XYZ file of C-alpha atoms in Angstrom:
662
model
C 62.752 6.299 -43.783
C 61.874 8.841 -41.107
C 64.120 11.764 -40.175
C 66.099 11.792 -36.910
C 63.816 14.353 -35.262
C 60.707 12.194 -35.787
C 62.495 9.058 -34.620
C 63.640 10.776 -31.399
C 60.159 12.172 -30.771
C 58.557 8.739 -31.056
C 61.239 6.653 -29.290
C 62.134 5.954 -25.697
C 64.790 8.406 -24.561
C 68.013 6.462 -25.314
C 69.400 7.746 -22.020
C 66.441 6.262 -20.116
C 67.188 6.876 -16.418
C 65.983 3.392 -15.446
C 69.064 2.013 -17.208
C 71.414 4.053 -14.973
C 70.896 1.435 -12.262
C 73.358 -1.454 -12.326
C 72.071 -4.501 -10.477
C 73.398 -7.991 -9.997
C 76.129 -8.157 -12.633
C 75.910 -11.954 -12.768
C 72.137 -12.162 -13.336
C 71.820 -9.213 -15.732
C 73.392 -9.361 -19.178
C 75.162 -6.137 -20.082
C 74.295 -5.040 -23.616
C 77.357 -5.118 -25.843
C 75.942 -2.260 -27.943
C 75.814 0.008 -24.865
C 79.321 -0.866 -23.638
C 82.239 1.448 -24.385
C 85.303 -0.769 -24.335
C 87.761 2.035 -23.648
C 86.100 2.893 -20.303
C 88.030 1.406 -17.358
C 90.187 -0.702 -19.710
C 93.346 -0.166 -17.646
C 91.588 -1.386 -14.508
C 90.183 -4.399 -16.370
C 93.646 -5.344 -17.667
C 95.152 -5.026 -14.182
C 92.503 -7.291 -12.668
C 93.038 -9.783 -15.500
C 96.782 -9.874 -14.693
C 96.111 -10.462 -11.003
C 93.637 -13.247 -11.834
C 96.260 -14.838 -14.084
C 98.710 -14.799 -11.161
C 96.162 -16.590 -8.954
C 95.615 -19.194 -11.678
C 99.361 -19.715 -12.022
C 100.555 -20.005 -8.412
C 97.174 -20.758 -6.716
C 97.836 -18.156 -4.008
C 94.672 -16.207 -3.158
C 94.741 -12.440 -3.617
C 92.548 -9.479 -2.686
C 91.593 -6.347 -4.636
C 89.941 -3.293 -3.069
C 87.908 -1.622 -5.834
C 86.994 1.980 -4.998
C 84.996 4.549 -6.904
C 82.541 7.380 -6.401
C 78.820 6.775 -6.687
C 78.003 6.388 -10.384
C 81.620 5.737 -11.364
C 80.832 2.343 -12.894
C 82.083 -0.164 -10.289
C 79.250 -2.642 -10.823
C 79.475 -2.274 -14.604
C 83.203 -3.018 -14.385
C 82.479 -6.174 -12.366
C 80.087 -7.196 -15.132
C 82.779 -6.613 -17.737
C 85.258 -8.685 -15.721
C 82.776 -11.556 -15.627
C 82.007 -11.197 -19.342
C 85.571 -10.819 -20.597
C 87.182 -13.344 -18.236
C 84.424 -15.959 -18.060
C 86.784 -18.638 -19.397
C 89.456 -17.747 -16.840
C 87.561 -18.187 -13.549
C 84.297 -19.029 -11.815
C 82.483 -15.898 -10.628
C 80.307 -15.150 -7.615
C 78.395 -12.023 -6.603
C 77.865 -11.382 -2.905
C 75.656 -8.414 -2.027
C 76.725 -7.658 1.528
C 73.230 -7.176 2.946
C 72.974 -9.324 6.041
C 73.737 -9.099 9.760
C 77.430 -9.233 10.564
C 77.122 -12.362 12.712
C 75.819 -14.326 9.725
C 78.335 -13.091 7.131
C 80.270 -16.358 6.660
C 77.128 -18.478 6.160
C 75.720 -15.781 3.877
C 78.943 -15.711 1.833
C 78.818 -19.485 1.396
C 75.158 -19.341 0.387
C 75.682 -16.608 -2.214
C 78.796 -18.370 -3.515
C 76.824 -21.550 -4.200
C 73.894 -19.608 -5.679
C 76.254 -17.825 -8.080
C 78.017 -21.046 -9.018
C 74.619 -22.541 -9.917
C 74.335 -20.121 -12.855
C 75.036 -21.525 -16.317
C 77.623 -19.369 -18.162
C 76.921 -18.170 -21.670
C 77.805 -20.862 -24.197
C 77.786 -23.656 -21.616
C 75.212 -26.361 -20.914
C 76.115 -26.937 -17.269
C 76.414 -24.719 -14.209
C 79.682 -23.258 -12.996
C 79.431 -25.613 -10.016
C 79.288 -28.743 -12.185
C 82.018 -27.445 -14.492
C 84.204 -26.820 -11.430
C 83.583 -30.288 -9.995
C 83.996 -32.194 -13.267
C 87.227 -30.333 -13.941
C 88.564 -31.539 -10.583
C 87.457 -35.119 -11.187
C 88.890 -35.202 -14.701
C 92.234 -33.898 -13.472
C 92.518 -37.071 -11.425
C 91.338 -39.483 -14.107
C 89.652 -38.653 -17.433
C 87.365 -41.657 -17.108
C 86.736 -41.536 -13.367
C 83.309 -39.878 -13.553
C 82.003 -42.611 -15.853
C 83.541 -45.351 -13.720
C 81.883 -44.256 -10.476
C 78.413 -43.393 -11.774
C 75.992 -44.921 -9.273
C 78.831 -45.677 -6.846
C 78.848 -43.070 -4.075
C 81.170 -45.126 -1.875
C 83.782 -45.398 -4.621
C 83.594 -41.645 -5.312
C 83.976 -40.713 -1.647
C 86.870 -43.150 -1.198
C 88.658 -41.821 -4.262
C 88.244 -38.166 -3.196
C 89.404 -38.885 0.366
C 92.501 -40.585 -1.009
C 93.190 -37.613 -3.324
C 92.607 -35.039 -0.540
C 93.498 -36.756 2.761
C 93.636 -33.571 4.887
C 91.935 -30.210 5.258
C 88.398 -31.294 4.315
C 85.501 -30.563 6.691
C 83.525 -33.730 7.496
C 84.998 -35.490 4.418
C 82.433 -38.293 4.249
C 79.585 -35.772 4.258
C 81.279 -33.223 1.988
C 82.306 -35.717 -0.674
C 78.945 -37.509 -0.515
C 77.241 -34.202 -1.334
C 79.714 -33.495 -4.150
C 78.876 -36.925 -5.560
C 75.166 -36.041 -5.383
C 75.900 -33.001 -7.579
C 76.773 -35.403 -10.400
C 73.367 -37.126 -10.123
C 70.681 -35.063 -11.924
C 67.901 -36.152 -9.552
C 69.946 -35.056 -6.498
C 71.670 -31.948 -7.895
C 69.347 -29.281 -6.446
C 69.109 -31.087 -3.102
C 72.910 -31.138 -2.927
C 73.006 -27.411 -3.717
C 70.561 -26.733 -0.875
C 72.848 -28.606 1.532
C 75.899 -26.658 0.331
C 74.015 -23.373 0.750
C 73.417 -24.284 4.396
C 69.733 -25.237 4.282
C 68.752 -27.368 7.260
C 67.276 -30.304 5.310
C 64.956 -32.833 6.873
C 66.298 -36.294 7.705
C 64.730 -37.927 4.652
C 66.432 -35.565 2.198
C 69.730 -35.698 4.083
C 69.638 -39.500 3.873
C 69.316 -39.267 0.082
C 72.562 -37.286 0.104
C 74.246 -39.896 2.291
C 74.897 -37.680 5.325
C 73.435 -36.583 8.641
C 75.683 -33.524 8.860
C 74.443 -29.948 8.378
C 76.151 -26.580 7.897
C 74.790 -24.809 10.969
C 77.386 -22.310 12.200
C 79.677 -19.572 10.969
C 82.649 -21.868 11.576
C 81.002 -24.650 9.540
C 80.594 -22.209 6.643
C 84.252 -21.179 6.745
C 85.269 -24.847 6.879
C 83.196 -25.641 3.785
C 84.716 -22.703 1.883
C 88.126 -24.009 2.983
C 87.210 -27.460 1.668
C 86.362 -25.941 -1.710
C 89.771 -24.297 -1.669
C 91.636 -27.487 -0.778
C 90.403 -29.301 -3.858
C 90.470 -26.323 -6.252
C 94.165 -26.477 -7.032
C 93.572 -28.313 -10.290
C 90.846 -26.067 -11.655
C 90.099 -22.391 -12.391
C 90.110 -19.776 -9.589
C 86.906 -18.700 -7.852
C 86.316 -14.930 -7.807
C 84.431 -13.704 -4.715
C 82.955 -10.283 -5.536
C 81.667 -8.415 -2.463
C 79.401 -5.636 -3.717
C 77.050 -3.017 -2.251
C 78.744 -2.919 1.150
C 77.119 0.469 1.727
C 73.760 -1.265 2.206
C 74.561 -1.979 5.864
C 73.354 0.305 8.659
C 76.683 -0.391 10.358
C 79.163 -0.202 7.515
C 82.259 -0.290 9.709
C 81.245 -3.604 11.296
C 80.292 -5.082 7.928
C 83.592 -3.999 6.366
C 85.435 -5.559 9.299
C 83.442 -8.801 8.952
C 84.335 -9.083 5.256
C 87.963 -8.227 5.954
C 88.031 -10.875 8.710
C 86.791 -13.435 6.204
C 89.495 -12.248 3.831
C 92.049 -12.547 6.634
C 90.990 -16.166 7.251
C 91.456 -16.909 3.551
C 95.006 -15.558 3.828
C 96.049 -16.936 7.234
C 94.677 -20.409 6.524
C 96.315 -20.218 3.097
C 93.145 -21.065 1.232
C 93.999 -21.504 -2.424
C 92.554 -20.278 -5.692
C 90.392 -17.357 -4.511
C 90.432 -13.826 -5.918
C 88.532 -11.592 -3.499
C 87.230 -8.288 -4.924
C 85.756 -5.852 -2.397
C 83.812 -3.084 -4.171
C 83.125 0.008 -2.065
C 82.218 3.688 -2.504
C 85.344 5.807 -1.999
C 83.736 7.973 0.703
C 82.712 4.887 2.692
C 86.252 3.517 2.679
C 87.781 6.881 3.592
C 85.305 7.269 6.474
C 86.194 3.944 8.117
C 89.692 3.128 6.919
C 91.307 4.759 9.940
C 89.012 2.883 12.347
C 89.827 -0.577 10.982
C 92.765 -2.530 12.403
C 95.848 -2.530 10.197
C 96.041 -6.317 10.416
C 92.706 -6.565 8.588
C 93.841 -4.207 5.826
C 97.278 -5.717 5.283
C 96.073 -8.745 3.230
C 94.749 -6.378 0.515
C 97.142 -6.876 -2.396
C 95.892 -4.179 -4.762
C 93.980 -0.897 -4.431
C 92.161 0.147 -7.608
C 90.435 3.523 -7.858
C 88.185 4.227 -10.833
C 89.001 7.404 -12.720
C 86.450 9.838 -14.243
C 85.633 9.627 -17.941
C 87.480 11.873 -20.379
C 85.669 14.052 -22.946
C 86.383 11.496 -25.636
C 84.930 8.682 -23.507
C 81.810 10.757 -22.769
C 81.338 11.184 -26.533
C 81.741 7.428 -27.029
C 79.200 6.771 -24.275
C 76.707 9.174 -25.870
C 77.356 7.648 -29.275
C 76.690 4.110 -27.992
C 73.258 5.212 -26.756
C 72.332 7.149 -29.906
C 73.602 4.646 -32.444
C 70.369 2.604 -32.574
C 68.418 5.757 -33.527
C 71.014 6.761 -36.135
C 70.652 3.330 -37.764
C 67.001 4.121 -38.541
C 67.868 7.217 -40.594
C 68.607 6.904 -44.316
C 71.138 9.736 -44.354
C 73.472 9.219 -41.397
C 74.091 12.352 -39.262
C 77.508 13.948 -39.674
C 78.149 13.613 -35.927
C 77.984 10.335 -33.994
C 76.382 12.184 -31.082
C 73.713 14.124 -33.034
C 71.468 15.788 -32.031
C 73.873 16.423 -29.109
C 76.863 18.635 -29.898
C 80.480 19.307 -28.965
C 79.232 22.603 -27.534
C 76.945 20.667 -25.158
C 79.926 18.631 -24.063
C 82.029 21.713 -23.278
C 79.137 23.489 -21.549
C 78.155 20.680 -19.183
C 81.644 19.289 -18.595
C 84.058 22.259 -18.709
C 86.722 20.207 -16.886
C 86.533 17.548 -19.578
C 85.738 14.903 -16.967
C 82.622 13.174 -15.582
C 81.463 9.919 -14.095
C 79.297 7.661 -16.318
C 76.053 8.401 -14.467
C 76.494 12.184 -14.807
C 77.235 11.789 -18.521
C 74.073 9.709 -19.007
C 71.958 12.155 -17.001
C 73.060 15.103 -19.140
C 72.346 13.065 -22.267
C 68.816 12.387 -20.981
C 68.215 16.074 -20.245
C 69.437 17.171 -23.673
C 67.237 14.644 -25.510
C 64.277 15.700 -23.381
C 64.956 19.337 -24.269
C 65.171 18.340 -27.933
C 61.751 16.659 -27.612
C 59.909 19.280 -25.564
C 61.941 22.491 -25.786
C 62.708 22.477 -22.061
C 64.211 20.374 -19.275
C 61.558 19.212 -16.831
C 62.192 16.869 -13.935
C 60.414 13.570 -14.742
C 57.493 12.756 -12.455
C 59.164 11.017 -9.449
C 56.215 8.739 -8.609
C 55.815 7.632 -12.232
C 59.565 7.057 -12.486
C 59.609 5.069 -9.269
C 56.623 2.927 -10.213
C 58.349 2.023 -13.483
C 61.518 1.117 -11.568
C 59.440 -1.029 -9.229
C 57.625 -2.737 -12.107
C 60.903 -3.593 -13.825
C 62.462 -4.976 -10.645
C 59.464 -7.047 -9.559
C 59.171 -8.538 -13.057
C 62.795 -9.658 -12.770
C 62.211 -11.127 -9.307
C 59.148 -13.042 -10.475
C 61.358 -14.698 -13.078
C 64.294 -15.392 -10.759
C 62.472 -16.385 -7.562
C 60.167 -19.323 -8.214
C 60.296 -20.901 -4.732
C 60.433 -19.417 -1.244
C 63.233 -21.857 -0.390
C 65.593 -20.016 -2.756
C 66.063 -17.444 0.026
C 67.274 -18.255 3.515
C 65.120 -17.489 6.549
C 67.727 -14.952 7.676
C 67.502 -13.114 4.344
C 63.702 -13.118 4.432
C 63.606 -11.804 8.019
C 66.010 -9.038 6.981
C 63.841 -8.123 3.967
C 60.675 -8.016 6.062
C 62.369 -5.798 8.631
C 63.461 -3.358 5.885
C 59.930 -3.139 4.456
C 58.416 -2.563 7.899
C 60.914 0.261 8.466
C 59.761 1.811 5.167
C 56.205 1.723 6.520
C 57.346 3.511 9.693
C 56.799 0.640 12.116
C 58.260 1.565 15.500
C 61.357 0.295 17.322
C 62.383 -2.598 15.065
C 65.438 -4.481 16.310
C 66.992 -7.814 15.390
C 67.159 -10.841 17.701
C 64.552 -11.886 20.271
C 66.669 -14.746 21.621
C 69.724 -14.982 23.819
C 73.037 -14.294 22.135
C 74.396 -17.401 20.449
C 70.984 -18.864 19.626
C 71.104 -20.006 15.973
C 67.649 -18.518 15.345
C 68.756 -15.020 16.352
C 69.473 -13.907 12.765
C 65.978 -15.047 11.757
C 64.131 -12.942 14.323
C 63.337 -9.355 15.243
C 60.890 -7.436 17.414
C 58.893 -4.237 17.068
C 56.218 -2.145 18.777
C 52.717 -2.130 17.296
C 50.404 0.900 17.292
C 49.240 0.033 20.819
C 52.767 -0.114 22.192
C 52.810 -3.923 22.440
C 56.166 -5.600 21.891
C 55.811 -8.184 19.108
C 58.415 -10.870 18.404
C 58.729 -12.235 14.842
C 60.550 -15.435 13.866
C 60.936 -16.387 10.218
C 61.885 -20.057 10.146
C 61.417 -21.978 6.911
C 64.003 -24.750 7.311
C 62.559 -28.215 6.677
C 64.408 -30.071 9.474
C 61.795 -30.904 12.128
C 64.449 -31.592 14.748
C 65.682 -28.011 14.450
C 62.055 -26.858 14.409
C 61.545 -28.605 17.747
C 64.599 -26.820 19.168
C 63.122 -23.507 17.997
C 59.795 -24.287 19.677
C 61.625 -24.953 22.969
C 63.373 -21.577 22.625
C 59.998 -19.900 21.984
C 58.519 -21.590 25.081
C 61.396 -20.278 27.214
C 60.909 -16.842 25.699
C 57.224 -16.775 26.624
C 58.017 -17.764 30.200
C 60.074 -14.562 30.499
C 57.041 -12.451 29.474
C 59.253 -10.151 27.384
C 56.801 -10.092 24.455
C 53.049 -9.630 24.313
C 52.826 -11.658 21.093
C 54.991 -14.051 19.077
C 54.511 -14.500 15.331
C 55.973 -17.483 13.468
C 56.352 -17.117 9.691
C 56.752 -20.517 8.061
C 55.574 -22.172 4.835
C 57.086 -25.594 5.586
C 55.254 -28.384 7.433
C 55.149 -28.264 11.251
C 55.154 -32.060 11.656
C 52.438 -34.289 13.086
C 50.904 -34.921 16.526
C 53.563 -37.520 17.349
C 56.362 -34.928 17.130
C 57.419 -33.017 20.233
C 57.981 -29.924 18.084
C 54.435 -30.136 16.729
C 53.021 -30.445 20.249
C 54.924 -27.356 21.402
C 53.866 -25.535 18.233
C 50.203 -26.266 19.044
C 50.639 -24.964 22.586
C 52.361 -21.766 21.466
C 51.218 -20.718 18.009
C 47.690 -22.103 18.000
C 46.882 -20.135 21.135
C 45.942 -16.437 21.201
C 47.513 -13.965 20.899
C 50.410 -15.798 19.173
C 50.057 -16.539 15.472
C 51.489 -18.639 12.634
C 51.550 -16.943 9.222
C 52.163 -18.796 5.954
C 53.776 -16.468 3.383
C 52.908 -16.704 -0.316
C 55.330 -16.290 -3.197
C 53.773 -12.990 -4.289
C 54.654 -11.467 -0.905
C 58.223 -12.713 -1.266
C 58.488 -10.989 -4.651
C 57.419 -7.691 -3.067
C 59.890 -8.051 -0.180
C 62.706 -8.980 -2.567
C 61.912 -6.046 -4.866
C 62.085 -3.522 -2.052
C 65.310 -5.152 -0.856
C 66.848 -4.762 -4.337
C 65.959 -1.068 -4.518
C 67.157 -0.627 -0.929
C 70.496 -2.107 -2.011
C 70.786 0.268 -4.964
C 69.792 3.287 -2.866
C 72.324 2.645 -0.104
C 75.046 2.562 -2.741
C 73.691 5.722 -4.403
C 73.069 3.482 -7.385
C 69.355 4.193 -7.817
C 68.097 6.958 -10.097
C 64.463 8.065 -9.917
C 63.909 10.727 -12.533
C 66.872 12.992 -11.881
C 67.034 12.115 -8.174
C 69.494 9.776 -6.502
C 67.363 8.926 -3.454
C 68.795 7.909 -0.099
C 66.990 5.398 2.138
C 64.711 8.023 3.719
C 63.606 9.237 0.291
C 63.203 5.647 -0.961
C 60.908 4.889 1.975
C 58.893 8.014 1.211
C 58.568 7.060 -2.464
C 57.359 3.568 -1.514
C 54.632 5.035 0.671
C 53.595 7.629 -1.913
C 53.584 5.139 -4.798
C 51.768 2.549 -2.625
C 53.865 -0.258 -4.082
C 53.757 -2.297 -0.849
C 49.979 -2.285 -0.491
C 49.418 -5.565 -2.334
C 51.575 -7.597 0.054
C 49.400 -10.242 1.731
C 51.979 -10.901 4.430
C 52.005 -7.255 5.521
C 48.217 -7.308 5.643
C 48.256 -10.440 7.834
C 50.732 -8.697 10.142
C 48.262 -5.762 10.353
C 50.943 -3.432 8.976
C 48.779 -2.388 5.997
C 45.140 -2.517 5.000
C 44.563 -3.441 1.374
C 42.060 -1.578 -0.775
C 40.373 -4.248 -2.868
C 37.891 -1.954 -4.601
C 38.236 -1.633 -8.362
C 39.074 1.902 -9.454
C 36.915 1.584 -12.580
C 33.429 0.085 -12.450
C 33.468 -0.441 -16.218
C 36.497 -2.727 -15.844
C 34.743 -5.304 -13.649
C 33.543 -7.418 -16.580
C 37.047 -7.296 -18.009
C 38.527 -8.680 -14.772
C 35.971 -11.477 -14.623
C 36.845 -12.564 -18.153
C 40.585 -12.805 -17.550
C 42.896 -15.189 -15.739
C 43.908 -14.040 -12.262
C 47.586 -14.566 -13.099
C 47.504 -12.093 -15.984
C 48.189 -8.379 -15.471
C 44.877 -6.596 -14.950
C 43.806 -3.639 -17.000
C 44.590 -1.143 -14.255
C 48.242 -2.251 -14.203
C 48.473 -1.880 -17.971
C 46.953 1.613 -17.865
C 49.209 2.600 -14.972
C 52.289 1.462 -16.880
C 51.233 3.300 -20.060
C 50.489 6.533 -18.218
C 53.723 6.386 -16.193
C 55.739 5.834 -19.354
C 54.196 8.900 -21.018
C 54.768 10.953 -17.845
C 58.528 10.349 -17.952
C 58.988 10.265 -21.755
C 56.657 13.237 -22.506
C 56.349 12.187 -26.181
C 56.198 8.654 -27.584
C 55.099 6.957 -30.759
C 51.955 4.862 -30.342
C 53.706 1.876 -31.927
C 56.672 2.143 -29.540
C 54.329 2.562 -26.565
C 52.544 -0.693 -27.434
C 55.803 -2.564 -28.052
C 57.306 -1.427 -24.755
C 54.174 -2.462 -22.841
C 54.083 -5.916 -24.446
C 57.748 -6.330 -23.557
C 57.211 -5.210 -19.964
C 54.439 -7.733 -19.373
C 56.340 -10.525 -21.141
C 53.591 -10.748 -23.792
C 51.092 -11.867 -21.135
C 48.709 -9.371 -22.694
C 47.719 -8.938 -26.320
C 48.262 -5.928 -28.550
C 44.479 -5.488 -28.630
C 44.349 -5.250 -24.822
C 47.095 -2.623 -24.773
C 45.393 -0.633 -27.529
C 42.121 -0.762 -25.595
C 43.890 0.630 -22.530
C 45.376 3.454 -24.635
C 41.911 4.342 -25.954
C 40.529 4.435 -22.390
C 43.282 6.845 -21.306
C 42.532 9.038 -24.329
C 38.789 9.027 -23.563
C 39.526 10.077 -19.979
C 41.806 12.838 -21.315
C 44.793 11.500 -19.405
C 46.822 11.348 -22.637
C 46.247 12.731 -26.148
C 47.265 11.973 -29.728
C 49.405 14.739 -31.240
C 48.602 13.841 -34.873
C 45.194 12.044 -34.856
C 44.896 12.147 -38.666
C 48.007 10.015 -39.132
C 47.979 6.232 -39.426
C 47.986 4.533 -35.955
C 51.559 3.264 -36.414
C 52.704 6.837 -37.182
C 50.843 8.577 -34.348
C 52.601 10.268 -31.434
C 51.164 10.454 -27.934
C 51.805 12.982 -25.166
C 50.234 14.308 -21.957
C 47.350 16.809 -22.251
C 48.502 20.419 -22.403
């Protein structure tokens, strides 16, 4: 077996800065081997006790979870979900939408979270919740009413005679959840999608969730029938993403107030916020909105012993590869390092990980050098977009309001002028799906993203657009929509033809690849606003994130931005000798340039890596869409161009180390 020094030289830095970022705790599985159970155990036990109280008396409760940036709030939420998964149903609500859409957004994210299948289960949280309720009434009821919507609705109305919003519609949709062919359609209705009449008929209802009040009423309906099942945990995270944090905090606290004043049952609300954000706005928020908070929890710094345990958890995998185990669990790091960098004996988890990364880098190279920020950022981007490609398989998974918000954020990163939400009169339901901006010629452009399938609502939107044009407030209107626009017999279609098939107005049809780019920037935007994004040794704010996006040119492949004339794509191949390669390969596979870019970026931030590890990491990154031979060919090209070099060329390929040219 190899010695520890060789293993460290050839491996990924175990304190890889990309891993500092904590994303959606429900979607991302937290590695058990990298979790230190003693960290935040007191807070976890307290939250478990409060959840047990909710389960016992069904009275909803609220926890305000505070901590500094990098203190581990999101990781703690992940541990709560992991450790208490059999005690509650969990939701994750990234507070990243306009304040006047917060209730509908909360409902949408609640349903999306409940659609996840917990570890060890075969059905979603949503189905487990519903079947638990049905079985509490009658163990054989679900079998008795299969194929009998009317009987199901009648039984549920008898069991819950009051407090249910539009009971015929609500219970018809719950029945549809039990029918495999209607399950996803029912979820779309519950999320608030404006379904077309044909799909709504399949669900047995003409009703839609169209307003903020409708959304609250549906959440209340969930509460009314939840008394016989596990609590639902509503986790509000990343509140700092909002440009107007005070208003967003107030909106969430108003929702929490409604839960309390209307005595909605079986909810545990957890509001996670950076300590500085809460201290900045606490005095400006009405006392009545703060009074329903039952418990304040502030995360404490790590102790010296916990820092050692955190370091040990990261280094353990390397120690396992050595025949003679090191005497210290943190080798090659030392107790002296611990005292030098943390003289107070305290640190937050991110600081402890950063120091670990620096010390391993010094052990590899003899010095601490800031990792290349563009290389680091491009690797972050690649990781995030790969995740989004897996999670987002249809445009309809995101609401039009979310997509409009994402597009606005990306355009701000590209320094588009004077972007503001809402081109309609206040109260118009399409307001949260629209914004306007000034183009390079000073023209005011209005953008509406409307991808709901209901053609009746589409017709209403077209009438609003016609009224808008009559006011001459905008020099151009742009409709973004992938759904059908109807047929010549429809009034909405006729208005659409008059408006968006006439210059200078335009209709753009977004593709899924553009959505992945928008969603990836939105994710990094969320992390950055919460100071939860690490690029090299930086913790970039929004201004720096925007600058990195422009420098790394990660937005330049977005077709939608090109159609909006925000960017101009460069379609020329950077290597003439790669043209035959591209012609021989499927368009859906990563091209050779992307593979080379990933390899080079990885070497730039790792400084030294084993050739074998470099190949394995690349295959993993591209989900084995490329072969080992293709990766090896890309490595050879980089060597030929003297962009990287082999440290020990006489060694066997699997034993070679690679670094940057000196």
